[in-house]
Structure formats: C-alpha cells, structure tokens
Coordinates of C-alpha atoms and ligand atoms in Angstrom, one line a residue:
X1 CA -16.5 -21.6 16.8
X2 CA -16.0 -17.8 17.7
X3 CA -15.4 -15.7 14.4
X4 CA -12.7 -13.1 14.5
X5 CA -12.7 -10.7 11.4
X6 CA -9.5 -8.7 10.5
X7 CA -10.0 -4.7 10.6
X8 CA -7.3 -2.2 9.7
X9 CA -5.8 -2.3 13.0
X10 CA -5.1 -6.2 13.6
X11 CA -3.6 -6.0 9.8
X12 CA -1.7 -3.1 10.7
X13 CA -1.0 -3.8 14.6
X14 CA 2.7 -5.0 13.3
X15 CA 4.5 -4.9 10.6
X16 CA 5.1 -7.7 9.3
X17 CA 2.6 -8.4 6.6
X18 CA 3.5 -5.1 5.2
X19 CA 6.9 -6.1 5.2
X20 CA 5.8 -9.0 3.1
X21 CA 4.0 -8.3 0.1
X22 CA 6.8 -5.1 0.0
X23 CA 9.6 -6.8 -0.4
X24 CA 7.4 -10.1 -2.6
X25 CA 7.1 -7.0 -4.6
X26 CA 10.5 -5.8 -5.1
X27 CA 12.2 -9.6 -5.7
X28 CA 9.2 -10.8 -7.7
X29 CA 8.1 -8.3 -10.3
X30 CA 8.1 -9.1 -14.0
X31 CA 10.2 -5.7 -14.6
X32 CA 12.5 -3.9 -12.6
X33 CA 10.3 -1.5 -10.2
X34 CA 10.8 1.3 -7.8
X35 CA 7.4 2.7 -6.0
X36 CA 9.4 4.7 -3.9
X37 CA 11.5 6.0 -7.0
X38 CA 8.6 6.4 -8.8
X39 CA 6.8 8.3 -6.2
X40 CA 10.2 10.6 -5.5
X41 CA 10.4 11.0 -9.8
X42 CA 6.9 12.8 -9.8
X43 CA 7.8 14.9 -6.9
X44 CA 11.5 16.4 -8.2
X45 CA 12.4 17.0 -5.0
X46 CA 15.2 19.8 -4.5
X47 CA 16.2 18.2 -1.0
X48 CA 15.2 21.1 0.6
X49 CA 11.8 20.8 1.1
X50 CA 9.5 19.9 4.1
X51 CA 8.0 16.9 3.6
X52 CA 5.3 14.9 5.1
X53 CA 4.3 10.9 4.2
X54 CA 1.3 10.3 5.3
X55 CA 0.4 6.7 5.9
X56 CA 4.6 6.2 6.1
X57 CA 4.2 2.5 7.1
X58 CA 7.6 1.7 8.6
X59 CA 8.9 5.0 7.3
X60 CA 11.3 3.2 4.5
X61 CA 10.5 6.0 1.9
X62 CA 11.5 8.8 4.6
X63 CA 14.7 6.6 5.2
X64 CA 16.0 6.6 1.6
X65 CA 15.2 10.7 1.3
X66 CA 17.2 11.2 4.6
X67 CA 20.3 8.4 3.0
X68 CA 19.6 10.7 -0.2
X69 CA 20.7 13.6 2.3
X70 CA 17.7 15.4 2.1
X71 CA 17.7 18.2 4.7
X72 CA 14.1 19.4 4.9
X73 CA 11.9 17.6 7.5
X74 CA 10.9 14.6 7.3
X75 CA 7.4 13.5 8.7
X76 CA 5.9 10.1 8.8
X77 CA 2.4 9.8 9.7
X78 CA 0.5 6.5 10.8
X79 CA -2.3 5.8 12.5
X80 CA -0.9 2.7 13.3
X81 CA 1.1 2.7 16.6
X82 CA 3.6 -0.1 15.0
X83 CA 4.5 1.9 11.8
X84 CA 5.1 5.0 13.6
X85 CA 7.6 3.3 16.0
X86 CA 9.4 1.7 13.3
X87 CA 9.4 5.2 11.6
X88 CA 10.3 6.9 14.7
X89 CA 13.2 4.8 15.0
X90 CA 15.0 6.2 11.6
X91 CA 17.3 8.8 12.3
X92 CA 16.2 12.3 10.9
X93 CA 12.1 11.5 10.6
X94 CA 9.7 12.7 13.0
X95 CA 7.2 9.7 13.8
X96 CA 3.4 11.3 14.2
X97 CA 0.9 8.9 15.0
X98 CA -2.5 10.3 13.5
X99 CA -5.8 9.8 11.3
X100 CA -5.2 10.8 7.8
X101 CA -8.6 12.2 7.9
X102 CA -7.3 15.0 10.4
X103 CA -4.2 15.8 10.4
X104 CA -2.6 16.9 13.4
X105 CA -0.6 19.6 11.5
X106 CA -0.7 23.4 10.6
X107 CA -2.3 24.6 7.7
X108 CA 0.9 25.4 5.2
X109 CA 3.1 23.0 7.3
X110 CA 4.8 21.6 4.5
X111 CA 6.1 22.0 0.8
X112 CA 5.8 18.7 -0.4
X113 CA 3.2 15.7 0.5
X114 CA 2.5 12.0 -0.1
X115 CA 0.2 9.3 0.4
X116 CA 1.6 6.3 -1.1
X117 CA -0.6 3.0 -1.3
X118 CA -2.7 4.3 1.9
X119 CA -6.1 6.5 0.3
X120 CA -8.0 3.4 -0.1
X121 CA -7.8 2.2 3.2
X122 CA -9.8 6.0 4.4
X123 CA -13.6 6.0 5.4
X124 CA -13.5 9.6 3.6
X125 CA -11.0 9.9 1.1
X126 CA -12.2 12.9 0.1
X127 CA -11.4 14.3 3.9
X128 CA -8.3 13.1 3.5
X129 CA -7.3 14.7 0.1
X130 CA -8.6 18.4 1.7
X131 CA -6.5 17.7 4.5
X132 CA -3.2 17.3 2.2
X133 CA -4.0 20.3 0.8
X134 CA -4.8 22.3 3.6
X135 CA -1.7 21.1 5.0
X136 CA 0.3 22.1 1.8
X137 CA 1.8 25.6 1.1
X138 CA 1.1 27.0 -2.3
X139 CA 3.5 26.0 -4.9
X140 CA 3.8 22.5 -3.1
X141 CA 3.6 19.5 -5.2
X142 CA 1.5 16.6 -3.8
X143 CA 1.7 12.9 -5.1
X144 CA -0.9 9.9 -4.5
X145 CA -0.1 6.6 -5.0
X146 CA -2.8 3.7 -5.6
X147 CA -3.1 0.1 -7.1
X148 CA -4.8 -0.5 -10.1
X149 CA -8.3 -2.4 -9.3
X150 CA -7.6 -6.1 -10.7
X151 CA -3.7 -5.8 -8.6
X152 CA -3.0 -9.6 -8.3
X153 CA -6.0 -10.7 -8.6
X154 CA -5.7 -14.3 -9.4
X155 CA -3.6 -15.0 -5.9
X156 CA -6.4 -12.8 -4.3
X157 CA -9.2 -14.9 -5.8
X158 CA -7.3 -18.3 -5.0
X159 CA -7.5 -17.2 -1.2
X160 CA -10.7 -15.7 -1.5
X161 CA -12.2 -19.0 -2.8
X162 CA -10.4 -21.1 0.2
X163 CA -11.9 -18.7 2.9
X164 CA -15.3 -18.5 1.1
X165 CA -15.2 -22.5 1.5
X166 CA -15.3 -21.9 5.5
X167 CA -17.5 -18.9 5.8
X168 CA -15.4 -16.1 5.3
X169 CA -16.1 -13.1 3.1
X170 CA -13.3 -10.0 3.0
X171 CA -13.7 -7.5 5.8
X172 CA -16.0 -4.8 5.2
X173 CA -14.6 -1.5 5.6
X174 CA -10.8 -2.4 5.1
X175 CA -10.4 -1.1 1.4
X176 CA -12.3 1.6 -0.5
X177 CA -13.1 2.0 -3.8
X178 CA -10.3 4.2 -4.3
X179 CA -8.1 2.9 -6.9
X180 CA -6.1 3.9 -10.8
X181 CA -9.6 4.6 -12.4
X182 CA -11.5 6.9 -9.8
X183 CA -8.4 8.9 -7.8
X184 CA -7.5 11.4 -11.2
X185 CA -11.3 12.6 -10.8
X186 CA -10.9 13.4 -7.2
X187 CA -7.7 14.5 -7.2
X188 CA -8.6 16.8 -9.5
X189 CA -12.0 18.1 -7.4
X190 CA -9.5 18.6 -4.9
X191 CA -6.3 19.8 -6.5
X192 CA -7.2 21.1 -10.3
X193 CA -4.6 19.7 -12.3
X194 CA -3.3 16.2 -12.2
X195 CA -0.8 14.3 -14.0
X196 CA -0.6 10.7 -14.1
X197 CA 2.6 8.3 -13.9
X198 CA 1.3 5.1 -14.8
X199 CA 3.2 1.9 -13.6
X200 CA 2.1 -1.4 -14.9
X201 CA 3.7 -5.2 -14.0
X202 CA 3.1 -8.5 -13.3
X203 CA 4.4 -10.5 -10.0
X204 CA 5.8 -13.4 -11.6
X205 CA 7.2 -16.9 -9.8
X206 CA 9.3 -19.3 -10.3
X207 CA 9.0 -21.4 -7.3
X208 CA 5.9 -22.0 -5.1
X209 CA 7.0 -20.8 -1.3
X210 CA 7.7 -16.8 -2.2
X211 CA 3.6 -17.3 -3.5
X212 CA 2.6 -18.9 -0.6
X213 CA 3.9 -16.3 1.5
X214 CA 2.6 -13.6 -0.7
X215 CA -0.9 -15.2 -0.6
X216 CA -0.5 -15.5 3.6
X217 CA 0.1 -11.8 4.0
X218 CA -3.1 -10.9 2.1
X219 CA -4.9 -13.1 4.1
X220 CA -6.6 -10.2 6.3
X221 CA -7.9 -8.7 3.0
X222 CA -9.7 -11.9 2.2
X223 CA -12.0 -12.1 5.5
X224 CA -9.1 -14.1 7.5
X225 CA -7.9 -12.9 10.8
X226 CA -4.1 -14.1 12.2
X227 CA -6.5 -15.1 15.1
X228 CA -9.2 -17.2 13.0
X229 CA -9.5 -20.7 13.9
X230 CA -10.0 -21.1 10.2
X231 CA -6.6 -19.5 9.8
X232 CA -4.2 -22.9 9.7
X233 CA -6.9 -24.6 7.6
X234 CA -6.6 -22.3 5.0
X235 CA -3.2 -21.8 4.6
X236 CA -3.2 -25.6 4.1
X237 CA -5.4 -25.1 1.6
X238 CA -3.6 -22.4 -0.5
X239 CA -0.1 -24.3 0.0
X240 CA -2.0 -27.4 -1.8
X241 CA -3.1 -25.7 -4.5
X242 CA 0.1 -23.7 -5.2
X243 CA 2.2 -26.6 -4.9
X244 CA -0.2 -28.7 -7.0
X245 CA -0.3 -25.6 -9.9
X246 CA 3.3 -25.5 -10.6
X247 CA 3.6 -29.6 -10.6
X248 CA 0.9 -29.9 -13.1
X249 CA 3.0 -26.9 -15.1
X250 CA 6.4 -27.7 -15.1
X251 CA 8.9 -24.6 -16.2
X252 CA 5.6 -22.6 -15.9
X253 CA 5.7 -19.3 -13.3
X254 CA 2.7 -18.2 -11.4
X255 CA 2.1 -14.4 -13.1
X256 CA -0.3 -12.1 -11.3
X257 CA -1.0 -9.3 -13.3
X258 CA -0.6 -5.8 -11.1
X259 CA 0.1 -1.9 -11.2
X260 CA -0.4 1.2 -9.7
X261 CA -0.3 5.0 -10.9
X262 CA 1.3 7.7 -9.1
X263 CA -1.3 10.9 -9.4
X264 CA 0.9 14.3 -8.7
X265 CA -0.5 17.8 -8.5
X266 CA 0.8 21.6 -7.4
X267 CA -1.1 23.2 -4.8
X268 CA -2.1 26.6 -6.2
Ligands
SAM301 C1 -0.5 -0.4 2.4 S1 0.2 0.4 3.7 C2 1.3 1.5 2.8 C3 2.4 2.0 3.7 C4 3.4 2.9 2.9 N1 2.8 4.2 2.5 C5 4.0 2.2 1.8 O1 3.7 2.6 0.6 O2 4.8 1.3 2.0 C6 -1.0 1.5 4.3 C7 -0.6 2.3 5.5 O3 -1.6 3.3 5.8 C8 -1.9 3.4 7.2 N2 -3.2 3.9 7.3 C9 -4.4 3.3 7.0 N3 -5.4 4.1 7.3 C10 -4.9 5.3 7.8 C11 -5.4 6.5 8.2 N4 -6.8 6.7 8.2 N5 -4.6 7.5 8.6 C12 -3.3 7.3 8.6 N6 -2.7 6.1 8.2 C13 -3.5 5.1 7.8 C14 -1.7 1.9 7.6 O4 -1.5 1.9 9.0 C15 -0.5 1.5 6.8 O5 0.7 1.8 7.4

C-alpha cells in the first residue's frame, strides 16, 4: 500500500480544512471568543495605517478591517496559492503569494504587521520575525498570534492513537516548536519589548458530529493525508469512538481544553 504523508502544502492546497476548525472554533468555544478581535485590540488600529497579514489564510481578518472602513492598505500574504485567491478575491486587499521567510516587500513598507496562528508552521521562525521587522517602519506595532502547546489536545491524541494503529505518525516538519511559552523570548530577541494578551478556553460539545468534523480537519497534523488509503479507515475509527464517548456519558460535552496569546510589540 503506497504511503502518502501530508506536508504544509496538501493541508493548505484548499481551504477547507482551515475553514473548519475556524468556524468549530467560533460556534464551539466554552466562552465567547474573537481571535481576530483580539488580534485588532492589541494593535489599536487608527484605520489609517498600512497593514500587512502575513500568513492571511483566506484573508477573513483583512475583510472585517476593510467592512471596519479601514483606508490604509491592506496586504495578505500566503504562500499558499488557495489562500491568496480567496484573499485576492475581497474587495480592497491586495493578495501576495509569498514565503514568510522572505518577504517580497520593501524594507519600511508598512505601519502595522501580523502573523496570526501561522509562525509555527516556519522552518526559521526566527527569519521570519526579522523579516516583520524589517518590513515595519519605526513606530509600527507588530502582533503574533500562537496556540498554547497542549490546544485541544485530547481530540488530537484520540486521532493520533487511531492513525498510530495503522502506521501513521504526524508529519515531520508541519508544526514548529513555536508556541505561548517560547514566542515572548524571541519576540523579544527580535523586537525588545513585548506585551502579552493571553486568551484561554476550552472547545466544548454537545453533540458528537461538530467533533467529528473538528477531529477530520486535523487529520493532516496527525500523519493522515486526504489521499491516505488509511484515510476512510480512520475516520471510522474516530466516528466510533466519539459516538460511543457521549452514549456512555449522557448530558456530558466533549471539552478540549485550548488557548492562544496574542504577543504585540513597537518597532523602535
Ligand atoms: C493556521 S493558518 C492561519 C491563517 C490565518 N492567519 C488565520 O489566523 O486564520 C496558517 C496559514 O499560514 C500559511 N503559511 C504557512 N507557512 C507559511 C510561510 N512560510 N509563508 C507564508 N504563509 C505561510 C498557510 O498557508 C496558512 O494559510
């Protein structure tokens, strides 16, 4: 049987996953949360400014800033081809396709800058940090976003087990260390001063399909590829044992623990 891992580009190639675990995120946490809002809170954005999101995904953030009526540019950047045509697509942001690592923008482009949920993905995260600030003029404020290290971990470890039972092991390569304890130390290397928002939660379900669908579009992290033959077996797998969970705990939810911290600093 051939073996097809996942890399950052099949998980990224559409998307859809992404798409996923966002909006799980936004109908299933235990309190109200707003990344994006959280994210835009640190920056205190006059509306004015030049902004650039690098890693924009399918450019939702740069949407609500342009509804907000902000009339500085807006830049997504993506190295996925899918993300930046979604991003491309929103009226008023500039779609870039490009490696964070080296950024395909002036030095002093922009006023404000943000990674959100995309530096622990990088080969060199540290590259990618001198690039926002090289990128940044002085006085800009710059804001990282990045799960904490245990982020719903118990549906992570229920996939993980099914895949280990064929073979599978996650991807090397697809997620750094780079998480809520290590990024204020090398922000701060790179940027001198950091403050730290810190945002914890919990997914939390009532019902057994919005997990299931949740634990599907992690499956890449886990060591299974959408083209694994392994894939269907799997997903069997995790259905049974969700379903079979919340019959042996009636009125019980599935709670997964999770959080992230936005890290802000000024370029000087
Ligand atoms: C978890 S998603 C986050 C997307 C978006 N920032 C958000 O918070 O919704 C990570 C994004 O980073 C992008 N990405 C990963 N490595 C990258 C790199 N080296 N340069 C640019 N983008 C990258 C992926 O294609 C993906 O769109």
């Amino acid at each position: 049987m051939s073996i097809t891992r996942p890399s950052l580009t099949s998980e990224y190639a559409s998307t859809t996953p992404l798409q996923v675990r966002i909006d799980t995120h936004a109908r299933h946490s235990e309190h109200p949360d707003d990344p994006v809002a959280a994210v835009l809170a640190a920056l205190a954005l006059t509306g004015s400014e030049d902004l650039a999101d690098i890693g924009c995904g399918d450019g939702r953030f740069l949407a609500q800033l342009a509804e907000q009526g902000h009339h500085g540019r807006l830049v997504g950047l993506d190295n996925s081809t899918a993300m930046v045509a979604a991003a491309d697509t929103i009226p008023g942001i500039e779609g870039v396709l490009g490696d964070a690592q080296a950024l395909p923008f002036a030095d002093d482009e922009f006023d404000a800058v943000t990674a959100r949920h995309m530096l622990y993905h990088v080969s060199d995260p540290y590259q990618a940090l001198r690039e926002l600030w090289r990128i940044s003029r002085a006085g800009s404020r710059v804001a990282v976003s990045v799960n904490h290290p245990a982020t719903c971990a118990r549906t992570r470890q229920l996939v993980l087990d099914r895949a280990a039972e064929r073979g599978l092991a996650p991807a090397v390569g697809m997620v750094n260390d780079v998480n809520s304890t290590t990024l204020p130390k090398m922000l701060s290397v790179v940027f001198g001063e950091v403050h730290i928002r810190q945002c914890d939660n919990a997914l939390l379900f009532d019902t057994p399909e919005p997990v299931i669908r949740f634990a599907e579009a992690i499956f890449s992290f886990c060591g299974i590829d959408a083209a694994s033959p392994h894939r269907s077996a799997i997903l069997d797998a995790v259905t049974t044992d969700i379903h079979d969970w919340f019959t042996a705990h009636p009125g019980q939810c599935w709670r997964d623990p999770k959080g992230y911290i936005v890290a802000t600093a000024t370029v000087r």
